[in-house]
Amino acid sequence: MDNFQFCSPTEFVFGKGSENRCGEFVKKYGGHKVLVHYGSGSAVRSGLIDRVTASLKAENIDYCLLGGVRPNPRDTKVYEGIELCRRENIDMLLCVGGGSVIDSAKAIALGVPYSGDFWDFYETGKAPEKVLPIGVVLTIAAAGSEGSGDTVITKENGMLKRGYGSDMLRSKFSIMDPELTETLPAYQTACGAADIMAHVFERYFTNTEEVEITDRLCEAVLLTMVKETPRVIADPHCYEARANIMWAGTVAHNNVIGVGRSQDWNSHGLEHELSGLYDCAHGAGLAVIMPAWMEYVRGHNVMRFAQAAVRVWGCQMDFQDPDRTALEGIYKFRKFLHEIGMPINFAELGAKEEDIPVLVEKLGVGSGKRPGFMELSAEDVANIYKIAARASL
Ligand code: NZQ
Ligand code: ZN
């Protein structure tokens, strides 16, 4: 196992009705005037925003509202938020939503105390000196942003989707009521499941030897998703399955299952170009890319893919031909994604094979290689996109 340092300072408040306590936690973490940041309307329609603001009022906390964050959140909304926070002397951000809202809030949190353009952080990876604190009321199990230090924003000019990470951006508290996810359309639930599983696989496919504890933790999260996702697709009101998935989404990405091992993240890199170009859901893009990446790189360590096939997908190990086992596991993953309603190729996603050169160009590999489980040249990337474009069961 590699040396590691792990800081996960977020206080998680989990369970039915926990959103009614958000005022209490804003106060606990020093917020006096809060920006309540939310999405395109689901939190208003469900009455959640009213409950959140009632909880703030009960603690005598001032607030401003800023909704309208769209999936694949844009820099334009971030600039609007930075200006509003400065004008209103906001000292904490309260995100009510999913990864898009939380990531937008993290970008605002970076931008408010910074004298330059917030995009500098995404472009250069520089460390912030100061950020505004954030708190979360989570409404979808997916991106894991409620427990991660990451944020992903799309710059409208050129539709450049870029990520940034800092432990300073981890939420002070994250309120997680699985009941809030019952209003999700089945497609969004499935996109979330695909993303959660991808976060685990990006960590599972490692070049670090002898990482039994994190291997087993990864497998536990994957097995949970395989069991619980079809249950919530069949019955959106199945609280227990919703609860298991919600916590799986957090541990999949706060890095407790990824410490001490090298990780990959090339499927995410390739996917961000798809959701940047086509504005598709991140999880749907991953459902198309990740099995294709697996097929392409499996020869780099076929036994690791065979291990996943046996332990996660219940395949029989073929000791004469482990590649057959590896391929069977990848087939079962793609079939699972298809069965929960995810696209499995470019046509189903709304992407075009003829755009592959544009996707490769935007990814910016140039003549170098992208690091990861297997290093990828521009040609490798194009080959993975091609497999994804044409995939079938
Ligand atoms: O905007 P509203 O109206 O709220 O609708 C949202 C949105 O359309 C809807 N929704 C959310 N909760 C709902 C609900 N609808 C009904 N009932 C509810 N309870 O779901 C749609 C998707 O929401 P979004 O926040 O976009 O989903 P997700 O959490 O998957 O976030 C995706 C974004 O996170 C980034 C992705 O790239 C993408 O931009 N990621 C962020 C990461 C991070 N910060 O750590 C890591 C991930 O790998 C990912 O890249
Ligand atoms: Zn993701």
Short mmCIF file of C-alpha atoms and ligand atoms in Angstrom, two decimals:
data_model
loop_
_atom_site.label_atom_id
_atom_site.label_comp_id
_atom_site.label_asym_id
_atom_site.label_seq_id
_atom_site.Cartn_x
_atom_site.Cartn_y
_atom_site.Cartn_z
CA MET A 1 0.00 0.00 0.00
CA ASP A 2 1.22 3.53 -0.78
CA ASN A 3 1.67 6.16 1.93
CA PHE A 4 -1.31 8.47 2.22
CA GLN A 5 -2.82 11.43 4.03
CA PHE A 6 -6.60 11.53 4.23
CA CYS A 7 -8.75 14.39 5.43
CA SER A 8 -12.54 14.07 5.34
CA PRO A 9 -13.76 16.81 7.70
CA THR A 10 -17.42 16.83 6.60
CA GLU A 11 -20.11 16.19 9.22
CA PHE A 12 -22.71 13.90 7.62
CA VAL A 13 -26.27 14.13 8.91
CA PHE A 14 -28.22 11.21 7.49
CA GLY A 15 -31.88 10.22 7.57
CA LYS A 16 -35.53 11.12 7.25
CA GLY A 17 -36.35 14.76 7.90
CA SER A 18 -32.69 15.76 8.39
CA GLU A 19 -33.11 18.69 5.95
CA ASN A 20 -35.24 20.44 8.59
CA ARG A 21 -32.06 20.77 10.69
CA CYS A 22 -30.03 22.74 8.13
CA GLY A 23 -30.42 26.03 10.08
CA GLU A 24 -28.89 24.36 13.12
CA PHE A 25 -25.83 23.27 11.12
CA VAL A 26 -25.38 26.60 9.34
CA LYS A 27 -25.24 28.17 12.81
CA LYS A 28 -22.88 25.49 14.15
CA TYR A 29 -20.40 26.20 11.35
CA GLY A 30 -20.54 29.98 11.74
CA GLY A 31 -22.88 31.10 8.93
CA HIS A 32 -24.70 34.41 9.50
CA LYS A 33 -25.81 35.24 5.98
CA VAL A 34 -26.24 32.35 3.57
CA LEU A 35 -26.61 31.99 -0.18
CA VAL A 36 -29.10 29.18 -0.82
CA HIS A 37 -27.98 27.80 -4.18
CA TYR A 38 -30.21 25.40 -6.13
CA GLY A 39 -30.99 23.98 -9.55
CA SER A 40 -33.58 24.32 -12.27
CA GLY A 41 -36.68 23.82 -10.16
CA SER A 42 -37.02 20.32 -8.66
CA ALA A 43 -36.21 21.59 -5.15
CA VAL A 44 -38.80 24.37 -5.48
CA ARG A 45 -41.50 22.04 -6.84
CA SER A 46 -40.98 19.51 -4.04
CA GLY A 47 -41.29 22.20 -1.36
CA LEU A 48 -37.72 21.55 -0.20
CA ILE A 49 -36.59 25.17 -0.61
CA ASP A 50 -39.50 26.28 1.60
CA ARG A 51 -38.48 23.79 4.30
CA VAL A 52 -34.82 24.85 4.06
CA THR A 53 -35.64 28.54 4.36
CA ALA A 54 -38.05 27.83 7.25
CA SER A 55 -35.20 26.08 9.05
CA LEU A 56 -32.90 29.09 8.45
CA LYS A 57 -35.56 31.52 9.70
CA ALA A 58 -36.05 29.43 12.84
CA GLU A 59 -32.36 30.07 13.66
CA ASN A 60 -32.56 33.77 12.68
CA ILE A 61 -30.15 33.28 9.79
CA ASP A 62 -30.37 35.75 6.88
CA TYR A 63 -30.30 34.34 3.38
CA CYS A 64 -30.44 35.13 -0.35
CA LEU A 65 -31.65 32.71 -3.02
CA LEU A 66 -29.84 31.87 -6.25
CA GLY A 67 -31.41 29.11 -8.34
CA GLY A 68 -31.07 28.18 -11.99
CA VAL A 69 -27.96 25.97 -11.83
CA ARG A 70 -28.24 23.59 -14.75
CA PRO A 71 -26.74 20.10 -15.07
CA ASN A 72 -23.12 20.43 -16.26
CA PRO A 73 -22.98 23.76 -14.39
CA ARG A 74 -21.77 26.84 -16.24
CA ASP A 75 -19.23 29.54 -15.46
CA THR A 76 -21.85 32.23 -16.17
CA LYS A 77 -23.91 31.20 -13.11
CA VAL A 78 -20.70 31.13 -11.04
CA TYR A 79 -19.91 34.76 -11.97
CA GLU A 80 -23.48 35.73 -11.05
CA GLY A 81 -23.08 33.98 -7.68
CA ILE A 82 -19.71 35.62 -6.93
CA GLU A 83 -21.15 39.07 -7.59
CA LEU A 84 -24.23 38.39 -5.45
CA CYS A 85 -22.17 37.05 -2.54
CA ARG A 86 -19.88 40.07 -2.55
CA ARG A 87 -22.80 42.51 -2.77
CA GLU A 88 -24.75 40.83 0.03
CA ASN A 89 -21.78 40.00 2.31
CA ILE A 90 -22.58 36.29 2.22
CA ASP A 91 -20.42 34.22 4.60
CA MET A 92 -21.62 30.68 3.78
CA LEU A 93 -23.08 28.81 0.80
CA LEU A 94 -25.89 26.31 1.30
CA CYS A 95 -26.28 23.99 -1.70
CA VAL A 96 -29.66 22.34 -2.18
CA GLY A 97 -29.28 19.85 -4.98
CA GLY A 98 -26.83 17.45 -6.58
CA GLY A 99 -23.34 17.54 -8.02
CA SER A 100 -24.10 20.43 -10.36
CA VAL A 101 -25.36 22.74 -7.61
CA ILE A 102 -22.59 21.74 -5.19
CA ASP A 103 -19.88 22.19 -7.83
CA SER A 104 -21.26 25.59 -8.79
CA ALA A 105 -21.22 26.60 -5.09
CA LYS A 106 -17.63 25.37 -4.70
CA ALA A 107 -16.61 27.55 -7.65
CA ILE A 108 -18.36 30.55 -6.07
CA ALA A 109 -16.64 29.71 -2.77
CA LEU A 110 -13.29 29.88 -4.55
CA GLY A 111 -14.12 33.03 -6.45
CA VAL A 112 -15.56 35.34 -3.75
CA PRO A 113 -12.34 35.90 -1.73
CA TYR A 114 -10.08 35.76 -4.83
CA SER A 115 -9.04 38.95 -6.64
CA GLY A 116 -8.60 37.27 -10.05
CA ASP A 117 -10.88 35.17 -12.27
CA PHE A 118 -12.17 32.00 -10.53
CA TRP A 119 -11.44 30.06 -13.74
CA ASP A 120 -7.70 30.43 -12.95
CA PHE A 121 -8.08 27.58 -10.44
CA TYR A 122 -9.52 25.24 -13.08
CA GLU A 123 -6.97 26.28 -15.68
CA THR A 124 -3.80 26.24 -13.59
CA GLY A 125 -4.64 24.00 -10.60
CA LYS A 126 -3.31 26.68 -8.21
CA ALA A 127 -4.11 26.34 -4.49
CA PRO A 128 -6.62 28.77 -2.92
CA GLU A 129 -5.58 30.90 0.05
CA LYS A 130 -9.14 31.21 1.32
CA VAL A 131 -12.58 29.88 0.38
CA LEU A 132 -16.09 30.51 1.69
CA PRO A 133 -17.45 27.57 3.71
CA ILE A 134 -20.19 25.45 2.14
CA GLY A 135 -22.92 23.19 3.49
CA VAL A 136 -25.05 20.75 1.51
CA VAL A 137 -28.59 19.41 1.43
CA LEU A 138 -28.23 16.53 -1.04
CA THR A 139 -31.09 15.60 -3.41
CA ILE A 140 -29.47 12.98 -5.69
CA ALA A 141 -27.03 10.13 -5.05
CA ALA A 142 -24.51 10.43 -7.86
CA ALA A 143 -21.48 12.71 -8.12
CA GLY A 144 -20.33 12.37 -4.51
CA SER A 145 -19.58 16.10 -4.39
CA GLU A 146 -21.18 16.24 -0.92
CA GLY A 147 -18.10 14.42 0.41
CA SER A 148 -15.40 15.28 -2.12
CA GLY A 149 -13.16 18.32 -2.52
CA ASP A 150 -13.80 18.35 -6.26
CA THR A 151 -15.74 20.67 -8.53
CA VAL A 152 -16.39 20.42 -12.27
CA ILE A 153 -17.49 23.52 -14.24
CA THR A 154 -18.18 24.11 -17.92
CA LYS A 155 -16.93 27.33 -19.50
CA GLU A 156 -19.64 28.35 -21.94
CA ASN A 157 -17.20 29.94 -24.35
CA GLY A 158 -15.93 26.80 -26.10
CA MET A 159 -17.93 24.44 -23.82
CA LEU A 160 -14.78 23.48 -21.93
CA LYS A 161 -15.60 21.17 -19.01
CA ARG A 162 -12.81 21.20 -16.42
CA GLY A 163 -12.34 19.90 -12.89
CA TYR A 164 -10.51 21.25 -9.85
CA GLY A 165 -9.90 19.77 -6.40
CA SER A 166 -8.84 21.00 -2.97
CA ASP A 167 -9.56 19.67 0.53
CA MET A 168 -10.48 23.25 1.44
CA LEU A 169 -13.60 22.79 -0.70
CA ARG A 170 -14.96 19.85 1.27
CA SER A 171 -18.36 20.66 2.70
CA LYS A 172 -18.56 21.55 6.41
CA PHE A 173 -21.74 19.48 6.70
CA SER A 174 -23.82 17.39 4.31
CA ILE A 175 -27.43 16.65 5.08
CA MET A 176 -28.56 13.44 3.41
CA ASP A 177 -32.22 12.42 3.50
CA PRO A 178 -32.76 9.45 1.15
CA GLU A 179 -36.47 10.32 0.93
CA LEU A 180 -35.54 13.45 -1.04
CA THR A 181 -34.28 11.24 -3.87
CA GLU A 182 -37.67 9.55 -4.34
CA THR A 183 -38.80 12.29 -6.75
CA LEU A 184 -35.93 11.58 -9.16
CA PRO A 185 -36.86 10.39 -12.65
CA ALA A 186 -35.68 6.77 -13.20
CA TYR A 187 -33.18 7.99 -15.80
CA GLN A 188 -31.48 10.33 -13.30
CA THR A 189 -31.44 7.60 -10.65
CA ALA A 190 -29.70 5.31 -13.15
CA CYS A 191 -27.24 8.04 -14.21
CA GLY A 192 -26.35 8.46 -10.55
CA ALA A 193 -25.80 4.71 -10.16
CA ALA A 194 -23.53 4.61 -13.22
CA ASP A 195 -21.48 7.51 -11.84
CA ILE A 196 -21.17 5.93 -8.38
CA MET A 197 -19.97 2.65 -9.90
CA ALA A 198 -17.52 4.50 -12.13
CA HIS A 199 -16.06 6.31 -9.10
CA VAL A 200 -15.35 2.93 -7.56
CA PHE A 201 -13.92 1.34 -10.72
CA GLU A 202 -11.63 4.36 -11.29
CA ARG A 203 -10.07 3.42 -7.95
CA TYR A 204 -10.32 -0.34 -8.31
CA PHE A 205 -8.19 -0.48 -11.46
CA THR A 206 -4.87 0.35 -9.85
CA ASN A 207 -1.21 -0.44 -10.37
CA THR A 208 -0.61 -0.65 -6.61
CA GLU A 209 -0.14 -4.21 -5.32
CA GLU A 210 -1.49 -5.68 -2.08
CA VAL A 211 -4.33 -3.29 -1.34
CA GLU A 212 -6.73 -5.87 0.07
CA ILE A 213 -8.62 -3.53 2.39
CA THR A 214 -9.50 -0.96 -0.29
CA ASP A 215 -10.11 -3.71 -2.91
CA ARG A 216 -12.66 -5.25 -0.57
CA LEU A 217 -14.25 -1.91 0.30
CA CYS A 218 -14.59 -1.15 -3.41
CA GLU A 219 -16.19 -4.53 -4.04
CA ALA A 220 -18.65 -3.97 -1.19
CA VAL A 221 -19.81 -0.68 -2.71
CA LEU A 222 -20.12 -2.23 -6.18
CA LEU A 223 -22.07 -5.25 -4.87
CA THR A 224 -24.40 -2.86 -3.05
CA MET A 225 -25.05 -0.93 -6.25
CA VAL A 226 -25.67 -4.13 -8.23
CA LYS A 227 -28.24 -5.23 -5.65
CA GLU A 228 -29.96 -1.94 -4.85
CA THR A 229 -30.12 -0.10 -8.18
CA PRO A 230 -32.68 -2.43 -9.83
CA ARG A 231 -34.76 -2.21 -6.62
CA VAL A 232 -35.12 1.59 -6.84
CA ILE A 233 -35.69 1.51 -10.58
CA ALA A 234 -38.57 -0.94 -9.96
CA ASP A 235 -39.84 0.93 -6.88
CA PRO A 236 -38.73 4.59 -6.58
CA HIS A 237 -40.14 4.71 -3.03
CA CYS A 238 -38.03 1.87 -1.66
CA TYR A 239 -36.46 3.84 1.21
CA GLU A 240 -33.95 1.19 2.31
CA ALA A 241 -32.50 0.81 -1.19
CA ARG A 242 -32.42 4.63 -1.60
CA ALA A 243 -30.59 4.90 1.74
CA ASN A 244 -27.98 2.30 0.81
CA ILE A 245 -27.38 3.94 -2.56
CA MET A 246 -27.08 7.40 -1.02
CA TRP A 247 -24.35 6.37 1.39
CA ALA A 248 -22.66 4.29 -1.32
CA GLY A 249 -22.47 7.46 -3.44
CA THR A 250 -20.63 9.32 -0.70
CA VAL A 251 -18.11 6.62 0.22
CA ALA A 252 -17.52 5.94 -3.49
CA HIS A 253 -16.03 9.41 -3.88
CA ASN A 254 -14.87 10.90 -0.58
CA ASN A 255 -11.81 8.68 -1.19
CA VAL A 256 -12.03 6.43 1.88
CA ILE A 257 -12.01 3.48 -0.57
CA GLY A 258 -9.24 4.96 -2.73
CA VAL A 259 -6.48 5.84 -0.29
CA GLY A 260 -3.05 4.21 -0.51
CA ARG A 261 -3.43 3.14 -4.13
CA SER A 262 -2.87 4.66 -7.57
CA GLN A 263 -6.11 5.50 -9.37
CA ASP A 264 -7.13 5.90 -12.99
CA TRP A 265 -9.67 8.67 -13.93
CA ASN A 266 -9.25 8.35 -17.68
CA SER A 267 -12.88 7.26 -18.15
CA HIS A 268 -13.90 10.47 -16.38
CA GLY A 269 -11.53 12.53 -18.53
CA LEU A 270 -12.94 11.03 -21.73
CA GLU A 271 -16.52 11.40 -20.47
CA HIS A 272 -16.15 15.07 -19.55
CA GLU A 273 -15.47 15.77 -23.24
CA LEU A 274 -18.76 14.04 -24.13
CA SER A 275 -20.86 15.98 -21.59
CA GLY A 276 -18.92 19.14 -22.56
CA LEU A 277 -19.73 18.71 -26.27
CA TYR A 278 -23.24 17.21 -26.11
CA ASP A 279 -24.45 18.43 -22.69
CA CYS A 280 -25.50 14.85 -21.83
CA ALA A 281 -25.77 13.58 -18.24
CA HIS A 282 -22.35 12.69 -16.81
CA GLY A 283 -23.49 9.23 -15.64
CA ALA A 284 -24.93 8.41 -19.06
CA GLY A 285 -21.65 9.38 -20.72
CA LEU A 286 -19.77 7.16 -18.28
CA ALA A 287 -22.07 4.22 -19.07
CA VAL A 288 -20.92 4.49 -22.69
CA ILE A 289 -17.23 5.15 -22.00
CA MET A 290 -16.31 2.99 -19.02
CA PRO A 291 -16.95 -0.51 -20.46
CA ALA A 292 -15.14 0.60 -23.65
CA TRP A 293 -12.14 1.76 -21.62
CA MET A 294 -12.20 -1.58 -19.77
CA GLU A 295 -12.18 -3.56 -23.01
CA TYR A 296 -9.29 -1.53 -24.36
CA VAL A 297 -6.98 -1.58 -21.33
CA ARG A 298 -7.78 -5.00 -19.83
CA GLY A 299 -4.58 -6.58 -21.19
CA HIS A 300 -2.56 -4.24 -18.96
CA ASN A 301 -3.53 -6.45 -15.98
CA VAL A 302 -6.01 -9.05 -17.05
CA MET A 303 -6.05 -10.74 -13.64
CA ARG A 304 -7.42 -7.58 -12.02
CA PHE A 305 -10.28 -7.52 -14.52
CA ALA A 306 -10.86 -11.25 -13.98
CA GLN A 307 -10.92 -10.61 -10.21
CA ALA A 308 -13.64 -7.96 -10.65
CA ALA A 309 -15.57 -10.35 -12.92
CA VAL A 310 -15.53 -13.07 -10.28
CA ARG A 311 -16.06 -11.00 -7.16
CA VAL A 312 -18.52 -8.38 -8.45
CA TRP A 313 -20.28 -10.06 -11.37
CA GLY A 314 -20.23 -13.64 -10.09
CA CYS A 315 -18.38 -15.06 -13.12
CA GLN A 316 -16.56 -18.41 -12.95
CA MET A 317 -12.76 -17.99 -13.14
CA ASP A 318 -11.31 -19.56 -16.27
CA PHE A 319 -7.72 -20.27 -15.21
CA GLN A 320 -6.79 -21.40 -18.74
CA ASP A 321 -8.09 -18.20 -20.26
CA PRO A 322 -8.47 -15.35 -17.71
CA ASP A 323 -9.12 -12.91 -20.55
CA ARG A 324 -12.37 -14.76 -21.25
CA THR A 325 -13.40 -14.18 -17.61
CA ALA A 326 -12.36 -10.51 -17.82
CA LEU A 327 -14.46 -10.02 -20.96
CA GLU A 328 -17.43 -11.77 -19.40
CA GLY A 329 -17.27 -9.34 -16.44
CA ILE A 330 -17.17 -6.34 -18.77
CA TYR A 331 -20.11 -7.76 -20.74
CA LYS A 332 -22.10 -8.15 -17.51
CA PHE A 333 -21.31 -4.56 -16.51
CA ARG A 334 -22.54 -3.23 -19.86
CA LYS A 335 -25.64 -5.43 -19.69
CA PHE A 336 -26.38 -4.16 -16.17
CA LEU A 337 -26.10 -0.55 -17.37
CA HIS A 338 -28.43 -1.30 -20.28
CA GLU A 339 -30.96 -2.97 -17.98
CA ILE A 340 -31.14 0.04 -15.66
CA GLY A 341 -31.86 2.25 -18.68
CA MET A 342 -28.46 3.65 -19.55
CA PRO A 343 -27.16 4.21 -23.09
CA ILE A 344 -24.35 1.87 -24.12
CA ASN A 345 -23.12 3.45 -27.37
CA PHE A 346 -22.79 6.84 -29.08
CA ALA A 347 -26.11 6.62 -30.94
CA GLU A 348 -28.04 5.93 -27.73
CA LEU A 349 -26.23 8.81 -25.99
CA GLY A 350 -26.77 11.25 -28.86
CA ALA A 351 -23.06 11.42 -29.72
CA LYS A 352 -21.53 11.11 -33.19
CA GLU A 353 -18.61 8.94 -34.26
CA GLU A 354 -17.47 11.60 -36.73
CA ASP A 355 -16.87 13.95 -33.78
CA ILE A 356 -14.14 11.69 -32.33
CA PRO A 357 -11.28 13.88 -33.66
CA VAL A 358 -12.91 16.90 -31.95
CA LEU A 359 -13.24 14.99 -28.66
CA VAL A 360 -9.59 13.89 -28.82
CA GLU A 361 -8.44 17.41 -29.67
CA LYS A 362 -10.41 18.98 -26.79
CA LEU A 363 -8.98 16.45 -24.36
CA GLY A 364 -5.58 17.90 -25.23
CA VAL A 365 -3.40 14.77 -25.14
CA GLY A 366 -1.22 16.10 -27.98
CA SER A 367 1.90 14.04 -28.57
CA GLY A 368 2.15 13.05 -24.89
CA LYS A 369 0.33 10.45 -22.81
CA ARG A 370 -2.40 10.67 -20.21
CA PRO A 371 -1.28 9.00 -16.96
CA GLY A 372 -3.43 6.32 -15.34
CA PHE A 373 -3.82 2.56 -14.94
CA MET A 374 -2.58 2.34 -18.52
CA GLU A 375 -1.03 5.45 -20.07
CA LEU A 376 -3.07 6.62 -23.05
CA SER A 377 -1.83 8.33 -26.22
CA ALA A 378 -4.14 10.34 -28.48
CA GLU A 379 -4.44 7.23 -30.67
CA ASP A 380 -5.46 5.10 -27.66
CA VAL A 381 -8.08 7.68 -26.71
CA ALA A 382 -9.50 7.69 -30.25
CA ASN A 383 -9.63 3.87 -30.18
CA ILE A 384 -11.56 3.89 -26.89
CA TYR A 385 -14.05 6.43 -28.28
CA LYS A 386 -14.45 4.15 -31.34
CA ILE A 387 -15.23 1.10 -29.19
CA ALA A 388 -17.72 3.22 -27.23
CA ALA A 389 -19.31 4.52 -30.43
CA ARG A 390 -20.03 1.05 -31.78
CA ALA A 391 -20.71 -0.96 -28.60
CA SER A 392 -23.58 -3.43 -28.47
CA LEU A 393 -24.60 -6.37 -26.30
O1 NZQ B 1 -31.86 21.13 -11.49
P1 NZQ B 1 -32.98 20.38 -10.87
O2 NZQ B 1 -34.32 20.87 -11.27
O3 NZQ B 1 -32.82 20.23 -9.38
O4 NZQ B 1 -32.95 18.89 -11.51
C1 NZQ B 1 -31.85 18.01 -11.34
C2 NZQ B 1 -31.08 17.78 -12.63
O5 NZQ B 1 -31.90 17.96 -13.75
C3 NZQ B 1 -32.39 16.64 -11.06
N1 NZQ B 1 -32.63 16.37 -9.64
C4 NZQ B 1 -31.73 16.40 -8.64
N2 NZQ B 1 -32.30 16.02 -7.50
C5 NZQ B 1 -33.59 15.74 -7.79
C6 NZQ B 1 -33.80 15.99 -9.16
N3 NZQ B 1 -35.01 15.80 -9.75
C7 NZQ B 1 -36.02 15.36 -8.98
N4 NZQ B 1 -35.88 15.09 -7.66
C8 NZQ B 1 -34.69 15.26 -7.03
N5 NZQ B 1 -34.56 14.94 -5.73
O6 NZQ B 1 -31.39 15.74 -11.50
C9 NZQ B 1 -30.69 16.33 -12.58
C10 NZQ B 1 -29.21 16.08 -12.40
O7 NZQ B 1 -28.70 16.82 -11.31
P2 NZQ B 1 -27.13 17.03 -11.19
O8 NZQ B 1 -26.85 17.84 -9.99
O9 NZQ B 1 -26.60 17.54 -12.50
O10 NZQ B 1 -26.61 15.52 -11.00
P3 NZQ B 1 -25.29 14.92 -10.46
O11 NZQ B 1 -25.29 14.87 -8.99
O12 NZQ B 1 -25.09 13.68 -11.23
O13 NZQ B 1 -24.14 15.98 -10.86
C11 NZQ B 1 -23.53 15.95 -12.14
C12 NZQ B 1 -22.39 16.94 -12.20
O14 NZQ B 1 -21.39 16.60 -11.22
C13 NZQ B 1 -20.11 16.49 -11.89
C14 NZQ B 1 -20.50 16.01 -13.26
O15 NZQ B 1 -19.48 16.16 -14.20
C15 NZQ B 1 -21.71 16.87 -13.56
O16 NZQ B 1 -21.32 18.15 -13.99
N6 NZQ B 1 -19.23 15.64 -11.08
C16 NZQ B 1 -18.78 16.17 -9.93
C17 NZQ B 1 -17.91 15.46 -9.11
C18 NZQ B 1 -17.43 16.05 -7.84
N7 NZQ B 1 -17.66 17.35 -7.62
O17 NZQ B 1 -16.80 15.38 -7.00
C19 NZQ B 1 -17.41 14.14 -9.46
C20 NZQ B 1 -18.16 13.49 -10.56
O18 NZQ B 1 -17.32 12.55 -11.19
C21 NZQ B 1 -18.71 14.40 -11.61
O19 NZQ B 1 -17.78 14.72 -12.62
ZN ZN B 2 -18.27 10.95 -11.90
#
